[in-house]
C-alpha positions as CSV (number, residue, x, y, z in Angstrom):
1,X,92.3,13.9,-5.5
2,X,90.8,11.7,-8.2
3,X,90.1,9.1,-6.0
4,X,87.8,11.3,-3.7
5,X,86.4,12.5,-7.2
6,X,85.6,9.2,-8.2
7,X,84.1,8.4,-4.9
8,X,81.9,11.7,-5.1
9,X,80.8,10.7,-8.5
10,X,80.1,7.1,-7.6
11,X,78.0,8.5,-4.9
12,X,76.0,10.7,-7.2
13,X,75.0,7.7,-9.1
14,X,73.7,5.6,-6.2
15,X,70.2,7.4,-6.0
16,X,69.9,7.1,-10.1
17,X,71.0,3.3,-9.8
18,X,68.3,2.8,-7.0
19,X,65.7,4.3,-9.2
20,X,66.6,2.3,-12.0
21,X,66.6,-0.9,-10.2
22,X,63.0,0.1,-8.6
23,X,61.9,0.5,-12.9
24,X,63.5,-2.4,-13.7
25,X,62.0,-4.7,-10.7
26,X,58.7,-3.8,-12.2
27,X,59.3,-5.4,-15.4
28,X,59.5,-8.7,-13.4
29,X,56.3,-8.2,-12.0
30,X,54.7,-7.8,-15.4
31,X,54.2,-11.6,-15.4
32,X,55.4,-12.8,-12.0
33,X,52.7,-11.1,-10.0
34,X,49.8,-12.7,-11.5
35,X,51.2,-16.3,-12.1
36,X,50.1,-17.4,-8.7
37,X,46.6,-16.5,-9.1
38,X,46.2,-17.5,-12.9
39,X,44.5,-20.9,-11.8
40,X,41.9,-18.9,-10.0
41,X,41.3,-16.5,-13.0
42,X,41.3,-19.5,-15.2
43,X,38.5,-21.2,-13.3
44,X,36.3,-18.0,-12.7
45,X,36.7,-16.7,-16.4
46,X,36.3,-20.3,-17.7
47,X,39.3,-20.2,-20.2
48,X,40.3,-23.2,-22.0
49,X,43.6,-24.7,-20.2
50,X,45.2,-24.8,-23.4
51,X,44.8,-20.6,-23.9
52,X,45.3,-19.7,-20.0
53,X,49.1,-19.6,-20.5
54,X,48.6,-16.9,-23.0
55,X,47.2,-14.7,-20.3
56,X,50.5,-14.8,-18.3
57,X,52.7,-14.9,-21.4
58,X,50.7,-11.9,-23.6
59,X,52.9,-9.0,-22.7
60,X,56.0,-11.0,-23.7
61,X,54.8,-10.6,-27.4
62,X,54.2,-6.6,-27.1
63,X,57.6,-6.4,-25.1
64,X,59.4,-7.9,-28.0
65,X,57.6,-5.8,-30.3
66,X,58.1,-2.6,-28.8
67,X,61.3,-2.8,-26.9
68,X,63.4,-2.5,-30.3
69,X,61.2,0.5,-31.1
70,X,61.9,2.2,-27.7
71,X,65.5,1.6,-27.5
72,X,65.9,3.2,-31.0
73,X,63.7,6.0,-29.6
74,X,65.8,6.0,-26.4
75,X,69.1,6.4,-28.2
76,X,67.6,9.0,-30.2
77,X,65.2,11.4,-27.6
78,X,66.8,10.3,-24.4
79,X,66.3,7.4,-22.3
80,X,64.3,9.7,-19.6
81,X,62.1,10.5,-22.1
82,X,61.0,7.2,-22.8
83,X,61.0,5.6,-19.4
84,X,58.8,7.7,-17.6
85,X,56.0,7.8,-19.7
86,X,56.3,4.2,-19.9
87,X,55.8,3.9,-16.4
88,X,52.6,5.8,-16.0
89,X,51.1,3.7,-19.0
90,X,52.2,0.7,-17.3
91,X,50.1,1.9,-13.8
92,X,47.2,2.3,-16.2
93,X,47.2,-0.7,-18.1
94,X,48.2,-3.0,-15.5
95,X,45.5,-2.0,-13.0
96,X,42.8,-2.1,-15.8
97,X,43.2,-6.1,-15.9
98,X,41.1,-6.2,-12.4
99,X,38.3,-4.9,-14.2
100,X,38.0,-7.6,-17.1
101,X,35.3,-10.0,-17.1
102,X,36.4,-12.2,-19.9
103,X,39.1,-13.7,-21.7
104,X,39.5,-10.9,-24.8
105,X,39.7,-7.6,-22.5
106,X,42.0,-9.4,-20.0
107,X,44.2,-10.2,-22.8
108,X,44.1,-6.6,-24.5
109,X,45.2,-5.2,-21.2
110,X,48.0,-7.5,-21.0
111,X,49.0,-6.6,-24.3
112,X,49.1,-2.9,-23.6
113,X,50.9,-3.6,-20.3
114,X,53.8,-5.6,-22.3
115,X,54.1,-2.8,-24.8
116,X,54.7,-0.1,-21.8
117,X,56.8,-3.0,-20.0
118,X,59.1,-2.6,-23.1
119,X,60.0,0.8,-22.6
120,X,60.7,0.5,-19.0
121,X,63.0,-2.3,-19.8
122,X,64.8,-0.9,-22.9
123,X,65.4,2.8,-21.3
124,X,66.4,1.5,-17.9
125,X,69.0,-1.0,-19.1
126,X,69.9,1.5,-21.7
127,X,70.8,3.7,-19.2
128,X,72.6,1.2,-16.7
129,X,74.9,0.0,-19.5
130,X,76.0,3.7,-20.4
131,X,76.7,4.7,-16.6
132,X,79.0,1.8,-16.1
133,X,81.9,0.4,-18.3
134,X,84.3,-2.9,-18.0
135,X,84.1,-5.3,-14.9
136,X,82.1,-2.9,-13.2
137,X,79.6,-3.1,-15.6
138,X,79.5,-6.7,-15.3
139,X,79.3,-6.5,-11.4
140,X,76.4,-4.0,-11.9
141,X,74.6,-6.2,-14.4
142,X,74.9,-8.9,-11.8
143,X,73.4,-6.7,-8.6
144,X,70.9,-5.7,-11.4
145,X,69.5,-9.0,-12.0
146,X,70.0,-10.2,-8.2
147,X,67.4,-7.2,-7.6
148,X,65.5,-8.2,-10.4
149,X,65.3,-11.5,-8.6
150,X,64.4,-10.5,-5.3
151,X,61.6,-8.3,-6.8
152,X,60.7,-11.8,-8.2
153,X,60.6,-13.0,-4.6
154,X,58.4,-10.7,-3.3
155,X,55.7,-9.8,-5.9
156,X,54.6,-13.6,-6.4
157,X,54.4,-13.7,-2.3
158,X,52.3,-10.6,-2.0
159,X,50.3,-11.1,-5.2
160,X,49.5,-14.9,-3.8
161,X,48.6,-13.6,-0.6
162,X,46.2,-10.7,-2.5
163,X,44.6,-13.5,-4.4
164,X,43.6,-15.4,-1.5
165,X,40.9,-12.8,-0.7
166,X,40.1,-11.8,-4.6
167,X,42.5,-12.4,-7.7
168,X,41.5,-9.0,-8.7
169,X,43.2,-7.5,-5.9
170,X,46.5,-8.6,-7.4
171,X,46.5,-6.4,-10.2
172,X,46.6,-3.2,-8.1
173,X,50.1,-3.9,-7.7
174,X,50.9,-2.7,-10.9
175,X,49.9,1.0,-9.6
176,X,53.5,1.0,-7.8
177,X,54.8,1.9,-11.1
178,X,53.4,5.6,-10.1
179,X,55.8,6.6,-7.5
180,X,58.5,4.8,-9.6
181,X,57.9,7.4,-12.3
182,X,58.0,10.1,-9.7
183,X,61.0,9.2,-8.6
184,X,62.4,9.0,-11.9
185,X,61.5,12.2,-12.8
186,X,62.9,14.1,-9.9
187,X,66.2,12.0,-9.7
188,X,67.3,10.9,-13.5
189,X,69.4,14.1,-14.5
190,X,67.9,16.1,-17.3
191,X,70.7,16.2,-20.0
192,X,70.3,18.1,-23.2
193,X,70.3,15.9,-26.2
194,X,73.6,15.4,-27.6
195,X,74.2,15.5,-31.6
196,X,75.3,11.9,-31.3
197,X,72.5,10.6,-29.7
198,X,70.5,10.5,-32.9
199,X,70.5,7.1,-34.6
200,X,72.2,8.6,-37.9
201,X,73.3,6.8,-41.1
202,X,76.7,5.5,-39.3
203,X,74.9,4.4,-36.4
204,X,72.3,2.3,-38.5
205,X,75.1,0.7,-40.2
206,X,76.7,0.0,-37.0
207,X,73.4,-1.6,-35.5
208,X,72.9,-3.9,-38.8
209,X,76.4,-4.7,-38.7
210,X,75.9,-5.7,-34.8
211,X,73.1,-7.7,-35.6
212,X,74.4,-9.7,-38.3
213,X,77.2,-11.1,-36.2
214,X,77.2,-14.7,-35.3
215,X,77.9,-14.0,-31.7
216,X,75.0,-11.6,-31.6
217,X,72.7,-14.3,-33.2
218,X,73.7,-16.9,-30.6
219,X,73.1,-14.3,-27.6
220,X,69.6,-13.6,-28.8
221,X,69.1,-17.3,-29.5
222,X,70.3,-18.1,-26.2
223,X,68.2,-15.3,-24.3
224,X,64.9,-16.4,-26.2
225,X,65.4,-20.2,-25.1
226,X,66.3,-19.2,-21.6
227,X,63.2,-17.2,-21.0
228,X,61.1,-20.3,-22.6
229,X,62.3,-22.8,-20.4
230,X,62.0,-20.4,-17.1
231,X,58.3,-19.7,-18.3
232,X,57.6,-23.5,-18.4
233,X,58.1,-23.0,-14.6
234,X,56.0,-19.6,-14.0
235,X,53.0,-20.9,-16.2
236,X,52.6,-24.5,-15.5
237,X,54.2,-25.3,-12.1
238,X,51.4,-23.5,-10.3
239,X,48.7,-25.4,-12.4
240,X,50.5,-28.8,-11.5
241,X,51.1,-28.2,-7.9
242,X,47.4,-27.1,-7.7
243,X,46.4,-30.2,-9.1
244,X,48.8,-32.6,-7.4
245,X,49.0,-31.0,-4.0
246,X,46.0,-28.7,-3.8
247,X,48.6,-25.6,-3.6
248,X,46.5,-22.4,-3.2
249,X,47.9,-18.8,-4.4
250,X,49.9,-18.4,-1.1
251,X,51.8,-21.5,-1.7
252,X,52.2,-21.3,-5.3
253,X,53.5,-17.8,-4.6
254,X,55.8,-18.9,-2.4
255,X,57.3,-21.7,-4.8
256,X,57.5,-19.0,-7.4
257,X,59.4,-16.9,-4.8
258,X,62.1,-19.5,-3.9
259,X,63.2,-19.8,-7.4
260,X,63.8,-16.0,-7.3
261,X,65.9,-16.4,-4.1
262,X,68.4,-19.0,-6.0
263,X,68.4,-16.4,-8.9
264,X,69.3,-13.6,-6.4
265,X,71.6,-15.2,-4.6
266,X,73.9,-16.4,-7.4
267,X,73.5,-13.5,-9.5
268,X,74.8,-11.2,-6.9
269,X,77.9,-13.2,-5.8
270,X,78.7,-16.1,-8.5
271,X,77.8,-15.4,-11.8
272,X,80.5,-13.0,-12.6
273,X,82.9,-14.9,-10.7
274,X,82.0,-18.0,-11.9
275,X,82.6,-16.4,-15.5
276,X,85.6,-15.1,-14.7
277,X,87.1,-18.8,-13.9
278,X,85.4,-20.9,-16.5
279,X,84.5,-18.3,-19.0
280,X,80.9,-17.4,-20.2
281,X,80.3,-20.4,-22.4
282,X,81.0,-23.0,-19.7
283,X,79.1,-20.9,-16.7
284,X,76.2,-20.6,-19.3
285,X,76.3,-24.1,-19.8
286,X,76.5,-25.0,-16.0
287,X,73.4,-22.9,-15.6
288,X,71.4,-24.8,-18.0
289,X,72.2,-27.8,-16.7
290,X,70.8,-27.1,-13.3
291,X,67.5,-25.8,-14.9
292,X,67.5,-29.1,-17.0
293,X,67.7,-31.2,-13.8
294,X,65.5,-29.6,-11.6
295,X,62.6,-29.7,-14.3
296,X,62.8,-33.3,-14.4
297,X,62.2,-33.3,-10.8
298,X,58.8,-31.5,-10.6
299,X,56.6,-34.2,-11.3
300,X,58.4,-36.6,-8.7
301,X,58.8,-34.1,-5.8
302,X,55.6,-33.8,-3.6
303,X,56.5,-32.6,-0.1
304,X,56.9,-28.6,0.0
305,X,60.2,-28.8,2.1
306,X,61.7,-30.8,-1.2
307,X,59.6,-28.5,-3.7
308,X,61.1,-25.4,-2.4
309,X,64.8,-26.1,-2.3
310,X,64.5,-27.8,-5.9
311,X,62.7,-24.4,-6.9
312,X,65.9,-22.5,-5.4
313,X,68.4,-24.5,-7.6
314,X,66.4,-23.9,-10.5
315,X,66.7,-20.0,-10.0
316,X,70.5,-20.4,-9.1
317,X,70.5,-21.8,-12.7
318,X,68.6,-19.1,-14.4
319,X,70.7,-16.5,-12.3
320,X,73.9,-17.8,-13.8
321,X,72.6,-17.7,-17.5
322,X,71.2,-14.3,-17.6
323,X,73.5,-11.8,-16.4
324,X,76.2,-13.5,-18.7
325,X,74.3,-13.6,-21.5
326,X,73.6,-9.8,-21.0
327,X,77.1,-8.9,-20.1
328,X,78.3,-10.8,-23.2
329,X,75.8,-9.0,-25.4
330,X,76.9,-5.8,-24.2
331,X,80.6,-6.1,-24.5
332,X,79.9,-7.1,-28.2
333,X,77.9,-3.9,-29.0
334,X,79.5,-0.7,-30.0
335,X,78.4,2.0,-27.5
336,X,76.4,4.2,-29.9
337,X,73.9,1.3,-30.6
338,X,74.3,-0.6,-27.5
339,X,70.6,0.9,-25.8
340,X,69.1,-0.5,-29.4
341,X,71.1,-4.1,-29.1
342,X,70.2,-4.7,-25.5
343,X,66.6,-3.6,-26.1
344,X,66.6,-6.5,-28.8
345,X,68.0,-8.5,-27.0
346,X,65.2,-8.1,-24.3
347,X,62.5,-8.6,-27.1
348,X,64.2,-11.6,-28.2
349,X,64.0,-13.1,-24.2
350,X,60.4,-11.7,-24.5
351,X,59.6,-13.5,-27.5
352,X,60.7,-16.8,-26.2
353,X,58.3,-16.5,-23.0
354,X,55.5,-15.4,-25.5
355,X,56.2,-18.8,-27.4
356,X,56.7,-21.0,-24.6
357,X,52.8,-21.6,-23.7
358,X,52.1,-21.7,-27.5
359,X,54.3,-24.4,-28.4
360,X,53.6,-25.9,-24.9
361,X,50.1,-25.4,-24.3
362,X,48.9,-28.5,-26.4
363,X,51.5,-30.8,-24.5
364,X,50.1,-29.4,-21.0
365,X,46.6,-30.0,-22.2
366,X,47.4,-33.8,-23.7
367,X,50.4,-34.8,-21.7
368,X,50.2,-32.9,-18.4
369,X,54.0,-33.3,-16.8
370,X,55.6,-33.8,-20.1
371,X,55.6,-30.4,-20.3
372,X,58.7,-30.3,-17.5
373,X,60.5,-33.4,-19.7
374,X,60.1,-31.2,-23.1
375,X,61.5,-28.1,-21.2
376,X,64.5,-29.9,-19.4
377,X,65.2,-31.3,-23.1
378,X,65.1,-27.7,-24.4
379,X,67.7,-26.9,-21.5
380,X,69.8,-29.8,-22.4
381,X,70.1,-28.8,-26.2
382,X,70.8,-25.2,-25.5
383,X,73.5,-26.5,-23.1
384,X,75.0,-28.6,-26.0
385,X,74.7,-25.4,-28.4
386,X,76.2,-22.8,-25.9
387,X,79.1,-25.0,-25.6
388,X,79.4,-25.4,-29.4
389,X,79.4,-21.6,-29.7
390,X,81.8,-21.1,-26.8
391,X,84.1,-19.4,-28.9
392,X,81.7,-17.1,-30.7
393,X,80.7,-16.1,-26.8
394,X,84.2,-15.7,-25.5
395,X,85.3,-13.4,-28.6
396,X,82.6,-11.0,-27.3
397,X,84.9,-9.2,-25.0
398,X,85.7,-5.9,-26.1
399,X,84.1,-2.6,-25.4
400,X,84.0,0.0,-28.4
């Protein structure tokens, strides 16, 4: 009897899970959909090469600023009440970029898009983390990363193909948030707010206590560095391949999609198994090593038939690292403030993405391919840190 009830409950969760995956996939589109067309945007709007990367990563700053706020708001008023308005705003601000005729308006629209994306990320991952527990949550987070990676395959390809006609057409893809908002409104449960959902004094103390723990700080740092490394590829690989092999928007979209293929495969079938066998710290270190090695190869690989497999391996490294970092963060966090902590973790990740072109833009402008060597070096340093902090990561194994 209990088994049938469990099966019925699991089946009821499937439509909700699909809606959340669809909403979460939009957050991967925030930057990846325009990355293939950014060389054309840079040329047509006459943007300084040093600052062109900011257009791809500007949303990351506002995600960092707003996702913790939306995470706390989700714990307080309800996650669906944050998710649905965020989806509507995402569609409005995203498509507004198509009408920009200079750097500043486009930058503003990207910033507002990031704020909306922060609300989507905070609410959707908060709902997911509260729906599942233990090993099941680990698998679901792996599936989530896989689904996001699959979206990262599709969106750059479609964005690149649309960009062949006109780069402004690519921004129309952000309107996909409107049907997602409708699905969320229809399918997400309309639960009344419970008294414990407010962020009371006890929860504030737990939140502050969690933020001060060494394992949480380590995981936030790792999330930021991982995303910064990943954005080396998102921003500068399309510019590099356009200069060296004459890659158009469709080819650059295919290269970016190949990285997502590797992440999708390993996140779904390998990340949790690798962590279970070796431990989180060693699994994360392996992922960083794969990212570092493949970054080094970018300046030396010219044929497309070699570029694509290398991109897949890079994606595999990323697909190992991210779900294990989020799972460790979830395990080390009390349930009452888990949405807030995960939202702050998402903010840390996006802060890394934002600062990536700020620090590396001058490197790209003055040293070109040197930007990939710097990224590889950061990955190796993070590998060393993850091994040194292995005990802290392994201690993050309890659920409250």
